[in-house]
PDB file of C-alpha atoms and ligand atoms in Angstrom:
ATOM      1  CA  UNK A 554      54.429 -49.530 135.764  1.00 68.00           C
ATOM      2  CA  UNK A 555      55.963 -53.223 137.709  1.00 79.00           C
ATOM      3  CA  UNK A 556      59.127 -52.494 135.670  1.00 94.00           C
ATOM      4  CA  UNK A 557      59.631 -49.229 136.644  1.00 98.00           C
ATOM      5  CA  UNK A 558      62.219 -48.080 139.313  1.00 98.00           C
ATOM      6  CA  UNK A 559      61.336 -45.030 140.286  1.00 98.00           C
ATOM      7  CA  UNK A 560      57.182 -46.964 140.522  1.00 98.00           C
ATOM      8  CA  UNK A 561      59.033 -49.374 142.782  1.00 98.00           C
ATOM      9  CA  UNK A 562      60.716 -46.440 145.100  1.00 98.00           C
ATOM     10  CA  UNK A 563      56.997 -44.817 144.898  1.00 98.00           C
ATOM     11  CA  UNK A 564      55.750 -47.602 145.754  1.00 97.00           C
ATOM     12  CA  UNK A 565      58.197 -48.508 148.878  1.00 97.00           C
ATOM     13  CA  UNK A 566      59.412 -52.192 147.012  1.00 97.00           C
ATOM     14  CA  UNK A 567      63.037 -50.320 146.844  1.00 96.00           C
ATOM     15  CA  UNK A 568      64.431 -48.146 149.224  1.00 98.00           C
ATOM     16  CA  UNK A 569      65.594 -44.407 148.768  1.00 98.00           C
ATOM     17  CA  UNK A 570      66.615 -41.667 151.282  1.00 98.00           C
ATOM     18  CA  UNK A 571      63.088 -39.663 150.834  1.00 98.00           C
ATOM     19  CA  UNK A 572      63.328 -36.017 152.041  1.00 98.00           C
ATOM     20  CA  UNK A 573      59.584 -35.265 150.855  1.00 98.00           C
ATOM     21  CA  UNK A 574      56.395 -36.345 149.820  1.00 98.00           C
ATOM     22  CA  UNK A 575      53.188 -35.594 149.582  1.00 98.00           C
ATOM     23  CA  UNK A 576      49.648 -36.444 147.845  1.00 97.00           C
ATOM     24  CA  UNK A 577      50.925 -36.023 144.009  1.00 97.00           C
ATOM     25  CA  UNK A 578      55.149 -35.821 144.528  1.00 98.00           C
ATOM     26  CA  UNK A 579      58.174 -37.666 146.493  1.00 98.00           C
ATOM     27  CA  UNK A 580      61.840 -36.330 146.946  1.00 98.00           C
ATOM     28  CA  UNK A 581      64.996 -38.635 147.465  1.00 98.00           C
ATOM     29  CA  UNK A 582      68.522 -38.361 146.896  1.00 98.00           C
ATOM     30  CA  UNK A 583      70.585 -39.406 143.680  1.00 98.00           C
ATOM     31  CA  UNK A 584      72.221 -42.808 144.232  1.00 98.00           C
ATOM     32  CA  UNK A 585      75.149 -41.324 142.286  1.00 98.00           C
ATOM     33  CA  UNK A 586      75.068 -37.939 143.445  1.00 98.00           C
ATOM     34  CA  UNK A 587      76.921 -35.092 141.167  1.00 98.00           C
ATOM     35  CA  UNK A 588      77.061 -32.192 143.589  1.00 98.00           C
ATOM     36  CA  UNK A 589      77.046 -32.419 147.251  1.00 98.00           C
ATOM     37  CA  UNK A 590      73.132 -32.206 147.270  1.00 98.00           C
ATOM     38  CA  UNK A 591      71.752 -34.469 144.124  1.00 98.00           C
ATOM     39  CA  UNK A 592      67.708 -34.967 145.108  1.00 98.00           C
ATOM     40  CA  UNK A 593      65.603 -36.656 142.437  1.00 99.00           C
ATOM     41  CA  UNK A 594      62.103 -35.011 142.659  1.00 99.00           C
ATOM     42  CA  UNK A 595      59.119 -37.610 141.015  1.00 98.00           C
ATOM     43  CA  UNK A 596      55.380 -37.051 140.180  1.00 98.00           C
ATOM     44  CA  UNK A 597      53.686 -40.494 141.778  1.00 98.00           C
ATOM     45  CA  UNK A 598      52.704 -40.847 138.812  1.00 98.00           C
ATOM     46  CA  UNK A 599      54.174 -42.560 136.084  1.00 98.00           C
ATOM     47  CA  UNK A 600      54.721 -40.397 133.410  1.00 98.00           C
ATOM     48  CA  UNK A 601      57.674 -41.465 131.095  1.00 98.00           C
ATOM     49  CA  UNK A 602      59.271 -38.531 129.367  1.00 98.00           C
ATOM     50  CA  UNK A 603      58.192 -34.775 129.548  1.00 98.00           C
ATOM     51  CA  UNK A 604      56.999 -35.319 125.911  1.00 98.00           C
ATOM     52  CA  UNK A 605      54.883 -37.663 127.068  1.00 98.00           C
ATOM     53  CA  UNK A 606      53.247 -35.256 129.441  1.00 98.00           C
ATOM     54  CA  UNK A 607      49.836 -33.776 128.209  1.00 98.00           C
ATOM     55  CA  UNK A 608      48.073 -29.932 128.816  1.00 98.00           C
ATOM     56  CA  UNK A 609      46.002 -31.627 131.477  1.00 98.00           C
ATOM     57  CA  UNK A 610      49.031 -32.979 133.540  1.00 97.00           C
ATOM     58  CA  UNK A 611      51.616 -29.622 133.324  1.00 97.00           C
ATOM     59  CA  UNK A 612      50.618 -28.772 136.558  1.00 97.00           C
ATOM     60  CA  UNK A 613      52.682 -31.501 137.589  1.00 98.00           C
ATOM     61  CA  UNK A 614      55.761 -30.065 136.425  1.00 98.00           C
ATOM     62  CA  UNK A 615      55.080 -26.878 138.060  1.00 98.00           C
ATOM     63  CA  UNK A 616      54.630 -28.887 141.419  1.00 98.00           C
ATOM     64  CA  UNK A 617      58.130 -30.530 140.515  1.00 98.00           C
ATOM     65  CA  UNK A 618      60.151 -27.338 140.257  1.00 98.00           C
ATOM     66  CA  UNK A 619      58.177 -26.062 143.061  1.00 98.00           C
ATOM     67  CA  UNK A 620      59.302 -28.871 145.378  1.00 98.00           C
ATOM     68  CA  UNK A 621      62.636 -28.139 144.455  1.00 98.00           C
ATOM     69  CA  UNK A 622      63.069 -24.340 145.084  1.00 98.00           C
ATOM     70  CA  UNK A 623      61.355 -25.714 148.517  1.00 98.00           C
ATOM     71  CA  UNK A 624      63.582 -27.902 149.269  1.00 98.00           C
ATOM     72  CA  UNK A 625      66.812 -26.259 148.216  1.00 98.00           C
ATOM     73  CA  UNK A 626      65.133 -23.073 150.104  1.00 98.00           C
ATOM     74  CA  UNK A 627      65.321 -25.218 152.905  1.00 98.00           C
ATOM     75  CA  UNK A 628      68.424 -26.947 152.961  1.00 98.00           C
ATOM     76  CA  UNK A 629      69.751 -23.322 152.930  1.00 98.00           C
ATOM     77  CA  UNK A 630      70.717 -22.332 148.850  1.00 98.00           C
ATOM     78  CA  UNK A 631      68.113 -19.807 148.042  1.00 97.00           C
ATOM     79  CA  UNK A 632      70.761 -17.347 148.127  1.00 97.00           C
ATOM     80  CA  UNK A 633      74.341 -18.989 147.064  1.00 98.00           C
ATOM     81  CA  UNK A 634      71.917 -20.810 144.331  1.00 98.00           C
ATOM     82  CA  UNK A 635      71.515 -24.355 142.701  1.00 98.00           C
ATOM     83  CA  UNK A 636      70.175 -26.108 139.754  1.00 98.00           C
ATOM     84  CA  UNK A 637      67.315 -27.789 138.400  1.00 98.00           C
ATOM     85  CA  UNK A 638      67.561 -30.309 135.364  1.00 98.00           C
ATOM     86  CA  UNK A 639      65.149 -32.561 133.102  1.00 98.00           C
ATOM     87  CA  UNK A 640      66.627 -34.670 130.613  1.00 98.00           C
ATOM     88  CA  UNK A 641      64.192 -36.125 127.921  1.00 98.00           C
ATOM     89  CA  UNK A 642      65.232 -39.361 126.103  1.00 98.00           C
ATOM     90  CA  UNK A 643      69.011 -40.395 125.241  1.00 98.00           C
ATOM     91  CA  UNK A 644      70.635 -37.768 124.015  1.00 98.00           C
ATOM     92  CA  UNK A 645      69.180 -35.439 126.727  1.00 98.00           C
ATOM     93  CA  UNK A 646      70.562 -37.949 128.793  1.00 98.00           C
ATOM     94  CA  UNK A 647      68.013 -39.547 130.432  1.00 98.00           C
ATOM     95  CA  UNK A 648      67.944 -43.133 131.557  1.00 98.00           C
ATOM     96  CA  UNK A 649      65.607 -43.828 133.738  1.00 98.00           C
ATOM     97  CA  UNK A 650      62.144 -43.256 132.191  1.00 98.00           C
ATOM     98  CA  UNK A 651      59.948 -41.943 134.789  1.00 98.00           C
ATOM     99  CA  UNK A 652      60.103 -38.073 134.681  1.00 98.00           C
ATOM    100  CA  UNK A 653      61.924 -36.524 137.069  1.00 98.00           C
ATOM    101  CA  UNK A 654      63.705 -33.319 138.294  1.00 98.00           C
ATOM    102  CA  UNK A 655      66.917 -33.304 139.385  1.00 98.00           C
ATOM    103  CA  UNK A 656      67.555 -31.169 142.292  1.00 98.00           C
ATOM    104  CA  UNK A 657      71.899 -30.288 142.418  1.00 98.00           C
ATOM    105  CA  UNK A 658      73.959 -27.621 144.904  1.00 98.00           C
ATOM    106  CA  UNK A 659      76.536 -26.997 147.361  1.00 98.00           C
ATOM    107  CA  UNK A 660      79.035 -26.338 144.211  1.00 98.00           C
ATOM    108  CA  UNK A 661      79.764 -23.996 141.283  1.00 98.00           C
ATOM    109  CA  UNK A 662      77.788 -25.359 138.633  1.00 98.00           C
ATOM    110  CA  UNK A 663      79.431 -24.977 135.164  1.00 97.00           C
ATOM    111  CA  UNK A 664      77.718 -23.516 131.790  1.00 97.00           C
ATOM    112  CA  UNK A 665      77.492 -24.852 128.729  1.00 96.00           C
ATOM    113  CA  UNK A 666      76.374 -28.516 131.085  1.00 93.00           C
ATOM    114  CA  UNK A 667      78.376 -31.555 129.772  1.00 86.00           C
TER     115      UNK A 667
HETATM  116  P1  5GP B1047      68.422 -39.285 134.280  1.00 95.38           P
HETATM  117  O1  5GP B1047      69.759 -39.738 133.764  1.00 95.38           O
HETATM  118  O2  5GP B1047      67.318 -40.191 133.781  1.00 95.38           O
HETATM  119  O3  5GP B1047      68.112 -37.841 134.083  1.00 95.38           O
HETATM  120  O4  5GP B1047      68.500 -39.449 135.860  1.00 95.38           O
HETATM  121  C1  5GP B1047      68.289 -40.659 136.517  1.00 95.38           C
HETATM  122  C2  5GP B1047      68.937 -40.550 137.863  1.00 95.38           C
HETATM  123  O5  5GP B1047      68.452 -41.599 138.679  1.00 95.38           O
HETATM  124  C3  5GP B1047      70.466 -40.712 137.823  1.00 95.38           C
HETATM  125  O6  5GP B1047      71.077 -39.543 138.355  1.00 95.38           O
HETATM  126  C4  5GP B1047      70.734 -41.954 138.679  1.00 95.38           C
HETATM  127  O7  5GP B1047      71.879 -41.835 139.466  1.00 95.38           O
HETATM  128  C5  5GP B1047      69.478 -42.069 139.507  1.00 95.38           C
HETATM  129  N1  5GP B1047      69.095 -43.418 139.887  1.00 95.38           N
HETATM  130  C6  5GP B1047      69.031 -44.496 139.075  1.00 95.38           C
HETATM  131  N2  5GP B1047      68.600 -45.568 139.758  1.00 95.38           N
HETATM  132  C7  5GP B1047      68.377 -45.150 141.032  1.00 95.38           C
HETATM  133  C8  5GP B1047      67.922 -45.816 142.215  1.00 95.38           C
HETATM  134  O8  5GP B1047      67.625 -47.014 142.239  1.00 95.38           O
HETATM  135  N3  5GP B1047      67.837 -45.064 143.346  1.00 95.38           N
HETATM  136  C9  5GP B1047      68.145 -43.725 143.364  1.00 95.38           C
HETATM  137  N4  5GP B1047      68.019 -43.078 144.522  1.00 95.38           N
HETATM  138  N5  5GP B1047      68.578 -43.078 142.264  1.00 95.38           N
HETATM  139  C10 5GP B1047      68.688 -43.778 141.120  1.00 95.38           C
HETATM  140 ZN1   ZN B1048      57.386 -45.128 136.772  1.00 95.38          ZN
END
């Protein structure tokens, strides 16, 4: 997708702070980060919304939230804990459209979410 941003950070036309990648997935942190550790994890591929994402592709997902417990295992959180969020279209509050898994710790997070 040309008109994509998180295409263009896949495909290295705009910079972001990776922390991962591999084959299928790439890691990077928030540009406007809500906790002290806000990391975007993306699928490579463009998928726009999780309803847009078929049977066939859930595996992606999985691989997602997988990267995520990874990385926040790694960063040191398995134990005080963090968060992982997917908002799907406006009033889930998504805005860019280009699935994605937000990654957020190093603070109490709050329940109901805003
Ligand atoms: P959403 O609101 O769609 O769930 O999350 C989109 C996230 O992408 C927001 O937290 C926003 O700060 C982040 N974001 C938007 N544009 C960019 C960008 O160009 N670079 C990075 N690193 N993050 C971005
Ligand atoms: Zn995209």
């Amino acid at each position: 997708m040309t008109d994509c941003i998180f295409c263009k950070i896949v495909a290295g036309d705009i910079p972001a702070s990776l922390c991962y990648e591999d084959d299928h997935i790439i890691a990077f942190a928030d540009i406007e980060p809500q906790a002290p550790v806000h990391k975007l994890i993306i699928p490579k591929q463009h998928i726009a919304r999780l309803i847009d994402l078929t049977e066939q592709e859930c595996a992606i997902v999985g691989r997602l939230q997988w990267v995520a417990a990874k990385l926040a295992k790694d960063m040191g959180f398995a134990d005080s804990g963090f968060r992982t969020v997917m908002n799907c279209n406006d009033e889930g509050g998504q805005t860019v459209y280009h699935i994605h898994c937000h990654l957020l710790a190093g603070r109490q997070m709050q329940w109901p979410p805003g």
